[in-house]
mmCIF file of C-alpha atoms in Angstrom:
data_model
loop_
_atom_site.group_PDB
_atom_site.id
_atom_site.type_symbol
_atom_site.label_atom_id
_atom_site.label_comp_id
_atom_site.label_asym_id
_atom_site.label_seq_id
_atom_site.Cartn_x
_atom_site.Cartn_y
_atom_site.Cartn_z
ATOM 1 C CA MET A 4 -7.328 -47.205 32.439
ATOM 2 C CA ASN A 5 -6.821 -51.121 30.876
ATOM 3 C CA ARG A 6 -3.507 -51.234 33.525
ATOM 4 C CA ALA A 7 -2.103 -48.792 36.462
ATOM 5 C CA LEU A 8 -0.055 -45.071 35.749
ATOM 6 C CA THR A 9 3.721 -46.323 36.009
ATOM 7 C CA LEU A 10 6.594 -44.413 36.805
ATOM 8 C CA ASP A 11 8.059 -45.302 33.240
ATOM 9 C CA ASP A 12 4.771 -44.391 31.322
ATOM 10 C CA LEU A 13 5.764 -40.195 32.886
ATOM 11 C CA VAL A 14 9.024 -41.009 31.977
ATOM 12 C CA LEU A 15 8.295 -42.100 28.267
ATOM 13 C CA ALA A 16 5.882 -39.569 27.847
ATOM 14 C CA GLY A 17 7.440 -36.449 29.391
ATOM 15 C CA ILE A 18 11.054 -37.387 26.842
ATOM 16 C CA ALA A 19 8.665 -37.571 24.130
ATOM 17 C CA LEU A 20 7.057 -33.524 25.430
ATOM 18 C CA VAL A 21 11.226 -32.819 25.808
ATOM 19 C CA ALA A 22 11.894 -34.290 22.189
ATOM 20 C CA GLY A 23 8.607 -32.497 20.661
ATOM 21 C CA LEU A 24 9.600 -29.195 22.379
ATOM 22 C CA VAL A 25 12.732 -29.748 21.029
ATOM 23 C CA ALA A 26 12.569 -30.010 18.024
ATOM 24 C CA ALA A 27 10.251 -26.981 17.656
ATOM 25 C CA PHE A 28 12.915 -25.479 19.114
ATOM 26 C CA LEU A 29 15.155 -26.071 16.295
ATOM 27 C CA LEU A 30 12.851 -26.083 13.510
ATOM 28 C CA ARG A 31 12.485 -22.681 14.812
ATOM 29 C CA ILE A 32 16.169 -21.789 13.958
ATOM 30 C CA VAL A 33 16.007 -23.748 10.708
ATOM 31 C CA MET A 34 13.606 -21.278 9.484
ATOM 32 C CA ARG A 35 15.016 -18.323 10.750
ATOM 33 C CA TRP A 36 17.419 -19.439 8.220
ATOM 34 C CA LEU A 37 15.020 -19.884 5.707
ATOM 35 C CA GLY A 38 13.991 -16.481 5.475
ATOM 36 C CA GLY A 39 17.423 -14.515 5.574
ATOM 37 C CA HIS A 40 18.002 -17.094 2.328
ATOM 38 C CA ALA A 41 14.155 -15.903 0.964
ATOM 39 C CA ARG A 42 15.386 -12.605 1.614
ATOM 40 C CA ARG A 43 17.888 -12.371 -1.088
ATOM 41 C CA THR A 44 15.827 -14.399 -3.272
ATOM 42 C CA ARG A 45 14.453 -11.441 -6.119
ATOM 43 C CA TRP A 46 10.530 -13.567 -5.694
ATOM 44 C CA SER A 47 9.104 -11.955 -2.427
ATOM 45 C CA GLY A 48 6.798 -14.526 -2.234
ATOM 46 C CA ASP A 49 9.007 -17.351 -0.704
ATOM 47 C CA ASP A 50 9.484 -14.413 2.180
ATOM 48 C CA VAL A 51 5.391 -14.770 3.153
ATOM 49 C CA ILE A 52 5.925 -18.851 2.514
ATOM 50 C CA VAL A 53 8.770 -18.253 5.157
ATOM 51 C CA ASP A 54 7.499 -16.336 7.299
ATOM 52 C CA ALA A 55 3.941 -17.801 7.845
ATOM 53 C CA LEU A 56 5.274 -20.952 8.217
ATOM 54 C CA ARG A 57 7.547 -20.659 10.725
ATOM 55 C CA ALA A 58 4.011 -20.282 13.577
ATOM 56 C CA LEU A 59 2.932 -23.169 12.365
ATOM 57 C CA VAL A 60 5.896 -25.596 11.543
ATOM 58 C CA PRO A 61 6.926 -25.292 16.106
ATOM 59 C CA TRP A 62 3.673 -25.626 16.823
ATOM 60 C CA ALA A 63 3.055 -28.195 15.377
ATOM 61 C CA ALA A 64 6.492 -30.430 16.430
ATOM 62 C CA ILE A 65 4.883 -29.676 19.957
ATOM 63 C CA ALA A 66 1.319 -31.390 18.728
ATOM 64 C CA GLY A 67 3.275 -33.986 17.244
ATOM 65 C CA GLY A 68 5.390 -34.355 20.642
ATOM 66 C CA ALA A 69 2.434 -33.953 22.712
ATOM 67 C CA ALA A 70 0.045 -36.448 20.996
ATOM 68 C CA SER A 71 2.806 -39.118 21.151
ATOM 69 C CA ALA A 72 3.014 -38.059 24.871
ATOM 70 C CA ALA A 73 -0.016 -39.411 24.883
ATOM 71 C CA ALA A 74 -0.164 -42.311 22.940
ATOM 72 C CA LEU A 75 1.924 -43.765 25.863
ATOM 73 C CA LEU A 76 0.520 -43.479 29.317
ATOM 74 C CA PRO A 77 -2.416 -45.600 29.544
ATOM 75 C CA LEU A 78 -5.299 -43.669 28.947
ATOM 76 C CA THR A 79 -8.909 -44.912 28.744
ATOM 77 C CA PRO A 80 -10.297 -44.195 25.497
ATOM 78 C CA THR A 81 -12.407 -41.392 26.404
ATOM 79 C CA VAL A 82 -10.129 -39.576 27.761
ATOM 80 C CA GLN A 83 -7.725 -40.538 24.177
ATOM 81 C CA HIS A 84 -9.833 -39.066 21.681
ATOM 82 C CA HIS A 85 -10.330 -35.861 23.964
ATOM 83 C CA VAL A 86 -6.711 -35.582 23.888
ATOM 84 C CA ASP A 87 -6.795 -36.274 19.764
ATOM 85 C CA GLN A 88 -9.808 -33.687 19.329
ATOM 86 C CA THR A 89 -7.831 -31.222 21.679
ATOM 87 C CA LEU A 90 -4.526 -31.298 19.767
ATOM 88 C CA SER A 91 -6.139 -31.679 15.899
ATOM 89 C CA VAL A 92 -8.111 -28.238 16.801
ATOM 90 C CA LEU A 93 -5.055 -27.149 18.286
ATOM 91 C CA LEU A 94 -3.246 -27.856 14.566
ATOM 92 C CA ILE A 95 -6.381 -27.011 12.120
ATOM 93 C CA PHE A 96 -6.538 -23.247 14.097
ATOM 94 C CA VAL A 97 -2.859 -23.229 13.252
ATOM 95 C CA ALA A 98 -2.589 -24.167 10.191
ATOM 96 C CA THR A 99 -5.760 -21.850 9.322
ATOM 97 C CA GLY A 100 -4.047 -19.127 9.632
ATOM 98 C CA THR A 101 -1.579 -19.471 8.200
ATOM 99 C CA ALA A 102 -2.904 -20.947 5.163
ATOM 100 C CA ALA A 103 -4.854 -17.458 5.826
ATOM 101 C CA ARG A 104 -1.741 -15.346 5.651
ATOM 102 C CA VAL A 105 -0.018 -17.359 3.301
ATOM 103 C CA ILE A 106 -2.608 -17.136 0.785
ATOM 104 C CA ALA A 107 -3.508 -13.561 1.801
ATOM 105 C CA GLY A 108 0.278 -12.187 1.032
ATOM 106 C CA LEU A 109 0.721 -14.591 -2.018
ATOM 107 C CA VAL A 110 -2.203 -12.440 -3.127
ATOM 108 C CA ARG A 111 -0.794 -9.155 -1.572
ATOM 109 C CA THR A 112 1.775 -10.096 -3.792
ATOM 110 C CA VAL A 113 0.838 -10.788 -7.168
ATOM 111 C CA THR A 114 -1.442 -7.701 -6.662
ATOM 112 C CA GLN A 115 1.553 -4.989 -6.152
ATOM 113 C CA SER A 116 3.780 -6.706 -8.303
ATOM 114 C CA ARG A 117 1.251 -6.579 -11.716
ATOM 115 C CA SER A 118 0.267 -3.268 -12.392
ATOM 116 C CA GLY A 119 -2.507 -4.201 -14.978
ATOM 117 C CA VAL A 120 -3.676 -5.809 -11.495
ATOM 118 C CA ALA A 121 -5.135 -3.781 -8.360
ATOM 119 C CA ALA A 122 -2.153 -3.228 -6.151
ATOM 120 C CA SER A 123 -2.359 -2.706 -2.286
ATOM 121 C CA ALA A 124 -5.733 -3.004 -3.408
ATOM 122 C CA THR A 125 -6.604 -4.581 0.099
ATOM 123 C CA ILE A 126 -10.283 -6.087 -0.767
ATOM 124 C CA PHE A 127 -9.230 -8.767 -2.365
ATOM 125 C CA VAL A 128 -6.749 -9.732 0.037
ATOM 126 C CA ASN A 129 -9.135 -9.398 2.872
ATOM 127 C CA ILE A 130 -12.122 -11.621 0.628
ATOM 128 C CA THR A 131 -9.225 -14.134 0.856
ATOM 129 C CA ARG A 132 -8.702 -14.252 4.112
ATOM 130 C CA VAL A 133 -12.219 -14.906 5.367
ATOM 131 C CA VAL A 134 -12.804 -17.373 3.088
ATOM 132 C CA VAL A 135 -9.735 -19.279 4.032
ATOM 133 C CA LEU A 136 -10.819 -19.029 7.927
ATOM 134 C CA ALA A 137 -14.510 -19.783 7.577
ATOM 135 C CA MET A 138 -13.315 -23.251 5.667
ATOM 136 C CA GLY A 139 -10.849 -23.606 8.638
ATOM 137 C CA PHE A 140 -13.946 -23.321 10.576
ATOM 138 C CA LEU A 141 -16.065 -25.245 9.087
ATOM 139 C CA VAL A 142 -13.440 -28.159 9.296
ATOM 140 C CA MET A 143 -13.126 -27.653 13.394
ATOM 141 C CA LEU A 144 -16.357 -27.994 13.339
ATOM 142 C CA GLN A 145 -16.360 -31.582 11.558
ATOM 143 C CA THR A 146 -13.341 -31.985 14.319
ATOM 144 C CA LEU A 147 -15.046 -31.581 16.818
ATOM 145 C CA GLY A 148 -17.970 -34.288 15.821
ATOM 146 C CA ILE A 149 -20.487 -30.893 15.626
ATOM 147 C CA SER A 150 -22.994 -31.923 11.629
ATOM 148 C CA ILE A 151 -22.111 -28.823 9.966
ATOM 149 C CA ALA A 152 -25.331 -29.436 7.417
ATOM 150 C CA PRO A 153 -27.391 -27.652 10.123
ATOM 151 C CA LEU A 154 -25.381 -24.527 9.919
ATOM 152 C CA LEU A 155 -24.934 -24.181 6.146
ATOM 153 C CA THR A 156 -28.573 -24.641 5.570
ATOM 154 C CA ALA A 157 -29.173 -21.793 8.565
ATOM 155 C CA LEU A 158 -26.440 -19.801 6.261
ATOM 156 C CA GLY A 159 -28.753 -20.052 3.387
ATOM 157 C CA VAL A 160 -31.962 -19.775 5.014
ATOM 158 C CA GLY A 161 -30.254 -16.581 6.642
ATOM 159 C CA GLY A 162 -28.920 -15.079 4.251
ATOM 160 C CA LEU A 163 -31.971 -13.586 2.752
ATOM 161 C CA ALA A 164 -32.578 -10.867 5.863
ATOM 162 C CA VAL A 165 -28.433 -10.475 5.902
ATOM 163 C CA ALA A 166 -28.564 -9.229 2.400
ATOM 164 C CA LEU A 167 -31.607 -7.210 3.094
ATOM 165 C CA ALA A 168 -30.236 -5.627 5.896
ATOM 166 C CA LEU A 169 -26.828 -4.641 4.808
ATOM 167 C CA GLN A 170 -27.911 -3.786 1.094
ATOM 168 C CA ASP A 171 -25.206 -1.254 1.239
ATOM 169 C CA THR A 172 -22.567 -2.606 2.574
ATOM 170 C CA LEU A 173 -22.592 -5.132 -0.481
ATOM 171 C CA ALA A 174 -23.494 -2.734 -2.381
ATOM 172 C CA ASN A 175 -20.166 -1.304 -2.147
ATOM 173 C CA LEU A 176 -18.619 -4.601 -1.761
ATOM 174 C CA PHE A 177 -19.741 -5.932 -5.275
ATOM 175 C CA ALA A 178 -19.044 -2.122 -6.567
ATOM 176 C CA GLY A 179 -15.878 -2.541 -5.797
ATOM 177 C CA ILE A 180 -15.146 -5.864 -6.441
ATOM 178 C CA HIS A 181 -16.080 -4.373 -10.255
ATOM 179 C CA ILE A 182 -13.885 -1.268 -10.252
ATOM 180 C CA LEU A 183 -11.112 -3.148 -9.837
ATOM 181 C CA ALA A 184 -12.149 -5.972 -13.223
ATOM 182 C CA SER A 185 -12.901 -2.810 -14.981
ATOM 183 C CA LYS A 186 -9.187 -1.518 -14.401
ATOM 184 C CA THR A 187 -11.068 1.547 -14.549
ATOM 185 C CA VAL A 188 -9.161 2.723 -11.411
ATOM 186 C CA GLN A 189 -6.742 1.171 -9.533
ATOM 187 C CA PRO A 190 -4.086 2.265 -6.257
ATOM 188 C CA GLY A 191 -1.197 4.949 -8.047
ATOM 189 C CA ASP A 192 -4.244 6.244 -10.058
ATOM 190 C CA TYR A 193 -5.459 10.049 -9.916
ATOM 191 C CA ILE A 194 -8.724 11.024 -10.383
ATOM 192 C CA ARG A 195 -11.368 13.512 -10.237
ATOM 193 C CA LEU A 196 -15.011 13.117 -9.641
ATOM 194 C CA SER A 197 -17.234 15.026 -11.245
ATOM 195 C CA SER A 198 -18.333 16.645 -7.612
ATOM 196 C CA GLY A 199 -14.421 17.892 -7.827
ATOM 197 C CA GLU A 200 -12.823 15.648 -5.431
ATOM 198 C CA GLU A 201 -9.034 14.714 -6.563
ATOM 199 C CA GLY A 202 -6.532 13.352 -5.870
ATOM 200 C CA TYR A 203 -4.239 9.703 -5.699
ATOM 201 C CA VAL A 204 -6.238 6.117 -5.557
ATOM 202 C CA VAL A 205 -4.379 5.149 -2.109
ATOM 203 C CA ASP A 206 -6.259 1.720 -1.773
ATOM 204 C CA ILE A 207 -9.879 0.021 -2.411
ATOM 205 C CA ASN A 208 -10.988 -1.588 -0.102
ATOM 206 C CA TRP A 209 -14.429 -3.885 1.070
ATOM 207 C CA ARG A 210 -15.940 -0.818 1.271
ATOM 208 C CA GLN A 211 -15.399 2.630 0.064
ATOM 209 C CA THR A 212 -12.113 3.737 -1.821
ATOM 210 C CA THR A 213 -9.360 6.200 -0.228
ATOM 211 C CA VAL A 214 -8.005 8.923 -2.191
ATOM 212 C CA ARG A 215 -5.009 11.054 -0.867
ATOM 213 C CA GLN A 216 -5.224 15.076 -2.397
ATOM 214 C CA LEU A 217 -2.072 16.736 -3.429
ATOM 215 C CA SER A 218 -2.540 18.843 -0.045
ATOM 216 C CA ASN A 219 -2.586 15.494 2.171
ATOM 217 C CA ASN A 220 -6.037 15.023 3.332
ATOM 218 C CA LEU A 221 -7.860 11.938 2.719
ATOM 219 C CA VAL A 222 -10.966 11.558 0.888
ATOM 220 C CA VAL A 223 -12.901 8.139 2.132
ATOM 221 C CA ILE A 224 -15.328 7.399 -0.991
ATOM 222 C CA PRO A 225 -17.939 4.802 -0.403
ATOM 223 C CA ASN A 226 -17.741 2.583 -3.581
ATOM 224 C CA GLY A 227 -21.146 2.513 -5.106
ATOM 225 C CA GLN A 228 -20.958 6.172 -4.832
ATOM 226 C CA LEU A 229 -17.356 5.877 -7.512
ATOM 227 C CA ALA A 230 -19.326 3.458 -9.212
ATOM 228 C CA LYS A 231 -22.084 5.388 -10.425
ATOM 229 C CA THR A 232 -20.313 9.115 -10.314
ATOM 230 C CA ASN A 233 -18.559 10.569 -13.129
ATOM 231 C CA MET A 234 -15.310 11.469 -13.440
ATOM 232 C CA ILE A 235 -11.885 11.650 -15.504
ATOM 233 C CA ASN A 236 -8.450 9.135 -14.353
ATOM 234 C CA TYR A 237 -5.388 11.501 -15.470
ATOM 235 C CA THR A 238 -3.947 8.024 -15.317
ATOM 236 C CA ARG A 239 -4.585 6.547 -17.869
ATOM 237 C CA PRO A 240 -4.881 4.722 -20.377
ATOM 238 C CA GLU A 241 -0.806 6.276 -20.269
ATOM 239 C CA GLN A 242 0.702 8.963 -17.486
ATOM 240 C CA ARG A 243 2.200 10.994 -19.616
ATOM 241 C CA LEU A 244 -0.113 14.418 -19.914
ATOM 242 C CA THR A 245 -0.078 17.701 -22.017
ATOM 243 C CA VAL A 246 -1.220 20.415 -20.466
ATOM 244 C CA LEU A 247 -2.056 24.006 -22.052
ATOM 245 C CA VAL A 248 -1.038 27.166 -21.390
ATOM 246 C CA GLN A 249 -2.626 30.350 -22.496
ATOM 247 C CA VAL A 250 -0.306 33.323 -23.636
ATOM 248 C CA GLY A 251 -1.029 36.329 -25.518
ATOM 249 C CA VAL A 252 1.261 39.145 -27.644
ATOM 250 C CA GLY A 253 0.096 42.159 -29.209
ATOM 251 C CA TYR A 254 -0.501 42.673 -32.579
ATOM 252 C CA ASP A 255 2.333 44.807 -33.222
ATOM 253 C CA SER A 256 4.291 41.327 -32.280
ATOM 254 C CA ASP A 257 6.039 39.446 -35.581
ATOM 255 C CA LEU A 258 4.468 36.232 -34.660
ATOM 256 C CA GLU A 259 6.642 34.393 -36.553
ATOM 257 C CA HIS A 260 9.370 35.563 -33.880
ATOM 258 C CA VAL A 261 7.002 34.683 -31.395
ATOM 259 C CA GLU A 262 6.673 31.205 -32.236
ATOM 260 C CA LYS A 263 10.366 30.331 -32.619
ATOM 261 C CA VAL A 264 10.969 32.110 -29.022
ATOM 262 C CA THR A 265 8.286 30.046 -27.327
ATOM 263 C CA THR A 266 9.253 26.414 -28.773
ATOM 264 C CA GLU A 267 12.805 27.765 -27.686
ATOM 265 C CA VAL A 268 11.462 27.952 -23.718
ATOM 266 C CA VAL A 269 9.187 25.025 -23.955
ATOM 267 C CA ALA A 270 12.776 22.803 -25.060
ATOM 268 C CA GLU A 271 13.946 23.988 -23.003
ATOM 269 C CA VAL A 272 11.461 23.195 -19.786
ATOM 270 C CA MET A 273 11.613 19.668 -20.724
ATOM 271 C CA ALA A 274 15.151 19.591 -20.865
ATOM 272 C CA GLU A 275 15.974 20.958 -17.486
ATOM 273 C CA ILE A 276 13.192 20.325 -14.809
ATOM 274 C CA THR A 277 12.202 17.291 -12.949
ATOM 275 C CA GLY A 278 9.461 15.515 -14.244
ATOM 276 C CA ALA A 279 8.602 17.085 -17.452
ATOM 277 C CA VAL A 280 8.986 14.323 -20.600
ATOM 278 C CA PRO A 281 11.862 15.528 -22.680
ATOM 279 C CA ASP A 282 10.991 14.468 -25.640
ATOM 280 C CA HIS A 283 7.533 16.021 -26.400
ATOM 281 C CA GLU A 284 7.900 18.085 -28.798
ATOM 282 C CA PRO A 285 7.096 21.948 -28.738
ATOM 283 C CA ALA A 286 3.669 22.883 -29.984
ATOM 284 C CA VAL A 287 2.249 26.589 -30.821
ATOM 285 C CA ARG A 288 -1.088 27.053 -32.099
ATOM 286 C CA PHE A 289 -2.450 30.482 -32.869
ATOM 287 C CA HIS A 290 -6.137 30.524 -31.887
ATOM 288 C CA THR A 291 -7.344 33.787 -31.414
ATOM 289 C CA PHE A 292 -7.674 37.736 -32.866
ATOM 290 C CA GLY A 293 -8.858 39.013 -29.257
ATOM 291 C CA ASP A 294 -9.521 42.687 -27.762
ATOM 292 C CA SER A 295 -5.604 44.183 -27.069
ATOM 293 C CA ARG A 296 -3.805 40.641 -28.032
ATOM 294 C CA ILE A 297 -3.174 38.097 -30.914
ATOM 295 C CA GLY A 298 -4.207 35.088 -28.323
ATOM 296 C CA PHE A 299 -2.168 31.246 -28.843
ATOM 297 C CA THR A 300 -1.550 28.107 -26.286
ATOM 298 C CA VAL A 301 1.933 26.515 -25.875
ATOM 299 C CA ILE A 302 1.502 22.655 -25.497
ATOM 300 C CA LEU A 303 3.757 20.659 -22.610
ATOM 301 C CA GLY A 304 4.465 17.804 -21.470
ATOM 302 C CA VAL A 305 4.456 16.555 -18.094
ATOM 303 C CA GLY A 306 5.623 12.767 -16.444
ATOM 304 C CA GLU A 307 2.370 13.092 -14.486
ATOM 305 C CA PHE A 308 -0.489 15.006 -13.178
ATOM 306 C CA SER A 309 1.283 16.546 -10.341
ATOM 307 C CA ASP A 310 3.752 17.488 -12.053
ATOM 308 C CA GLN A 311 2.284 20.054 -14.126
ATOM 309 C CA TYR A 312 1.846 22.984 -11.849
ATOM 310 C CA ARG A 313 6.002 22.573 -10.952
ATOM 311 C CA ILE A 314 6.599 22.156 -14.767
ATOM 312 C CA LYS A 315 4.220 25.830 -15.081
ATOM 313 C CA HIS A 316 5.522 27.492 -12.903
ATOM 314 C CA GLU A 317 8.960 27.692 -14.526
ATOM 315 C CA PHE A 318 7.946 27.719 -18.400
ATOM 316 C CA ILE A 319 6.229 30.895 -17.531
ATOM 317 C CA LYS A 320 8.881 32.167 -15.595
ATOM 318 C CA ARG A 321 11.510 31.618 -17.855
ATOM 319 C CA LEU A 322 8.951 32.296 -21.049
ATOM 320 C CA HIS A 323 8.507 36.482 -19.092
ATOM 321 C CA GLN A 324 11.880 36.693 -18.727
ATOM 322 C CA ARG A 325 12.511 35.647 -22.542
ATOM 323 C CA TYR A 326 9.955 38.398 -23.253
ATOM 324 C CA ARG A 327 11.121 41.057 -21.566
ATOM 325 C CA THR A 328 14.890 40.183 -23.318
ATOM 326 C CA GLU A 329 12.918 39.991 -27.167
ATOM 327 C CA GLY A 330 11.143 42.893 -26.234
ATOM 328 C CA ILE A 331 8.009 40.952 -26.984
ATOM 329 C CA ARG A 332 5.022 42.778 -25.502
ATOM 330 C CA ILE A 333 2.558 40.836 -23.433
ATOM 331 C CA PRO A 334 -0.302 43.663 -23.048
ATOM 332 C CA ALA A 335 -2.305 44.496 -20.576
ATOM 333 C CA PRO A 336 -6.152 44.786 -21.417
ATOM 334 C CA THR A 337 -7.495 48.044 -22.170
ATOM 335 C CA ARG A 338 -11.092 49.836 -23.038
ATOM 336 C CA THR A 339 -11.773 53.010 -24.418
ATOM 337 C CA VAL A 340 -12.953 55.888 -22.928
ATOM 338 C CA ALA A 341 -15.080 57.345 -26.359
ATOM 339 C CA LEU A 342 -16.790 60.803 -25.036
ATOM 340 C CA GLN A 343 -19.655 62.145 -26.280
ATOM 341 C CA GLN A 344 -21.253 65.383 -26.286
ATOM 342 C CA GLY A 345 -22.709 66.043 -23.328
ATOM 343 C CA SER A 346 -21.850 63.221 -21.641
ATOM 344 C CA ALA A 347 -19.081 60.051 -21.497
ATOM 345 C CA VAL A 348 -18.452 56.884 -21.730
ATOM 346 C CA ILE A 349 -16.560 55.051 -18.195
ATOM 347 C CA PRO A 350 -15.555 51.530 -17.625
ATOM 348 C CA HIS A 351 -17.190 50.896 -13.949
ATOM 349 C CA PRO A 352 -14.534 50.849 -11.086
ATOM 350 C CA ARG A 353 -15.424 47.376 -9.605
ATOM 351 C CA SER A 354 -17.860 45.384 -12.337
ATOM 352 C CA GLY A 355 -16.118 46.626 -15.632
ATOM 353 C CA ASP A 356 -19.233 47.351 -16.761
ATOM 354 C CA ASP A 357 -19.744 50.789 -18.939
ATOM 355 C CA MET A 358 -21.723 53.989 -17.530
ATOM 356 C CA VAL A 359 -22.901 57.810 -19.058
ATOM 357 C CA VAL A 360 -22.002 60.523 -17.298
ATOM 358 C CA HIS A 361 -24.536 63.019 -17.551
ATOM 359 C CA GLN A 362 -25.548 66.365 -16.694
ATOM 360 C CA GLY A 363 -28.443 64.620 -14.535
ATOM 361 C CA GLY A 364 -26.257 61.522 -12.284
ATOM 362 C CA ILE A 365 -24.986 58.626 -14.309
ATOM 363 C CA ASP A 366 -26.601 55.720 -15.770
ATOM 364 C CA PRO A 367 -24.960 51.712 -15.987
ATOM 365 C CA LEU A 368 -24.700 51.254 -20.616
#
């Protein structure tokens, strides 16, 4: 020490510490008030900033009080240096965590507010958080007097070995970035893979894509596999889509009347059922002279993929009831039995294949 420690030094140092604590308490109250004000605004980014600063500002006040107390005490240069380093590391640690929360929160806010960006996809949020924390760690090492140049060199040399050991992980990471950047798949889309998995995309992170099926089960798909497989996206380029329902009527039906009745049922379903497209133009297209019926396709409009099941359910019920009321017949499949001298052609009771009945037994045709 340059001089002896006195009671006045301790009193002044104590006052500085208490002042820092009081300032931290008051700033905490101020930040809470700002948080309430931020929640009333339309932009959610200010909520993220205020929530992160609520942890940084009080710690900064405490560190400032501790630094002032250390400056008032007659400490040796070595002790003073260690105290300053400790306080600096503490502030860098808190500031790095705060910066990671703020930037990651802002990235999440931006992605959720834009439909063309990866809404709720955590891959960008995680990458941002890791980059900020890594930068804060390097600054902390530099503050402690540890040279980061050898560390960066070692990381550069060891990066090749790490990349070789983590080929699958890195492939999934870059595949996820590619998927999001190309905008072929975004969280909220309904997709179906060539392997049969289908559902709503819940999230795309650094390793995998999570898909929620209509049965509410989760399917986890590695990003690399998702990038290589054939896939149908039922949400893009637009969420509305059309579904086809196959119908058939008897040959004795008046097709003009059938088309008119079917169109009326389609218009009724489109106007009354939740999830339908009210401005969808009803469409009926005859296409086949079948064995026992004239086949045609009814085109329905739905708001999104999962709505089709409810809409087809209501359409078939109402169309069946309306056909019964109008006397329109939907014939069942029939088979003609041809009788020959000494034999008969009859349908197989299980497979439907024709068989010949004769005096010696039964043979398939």
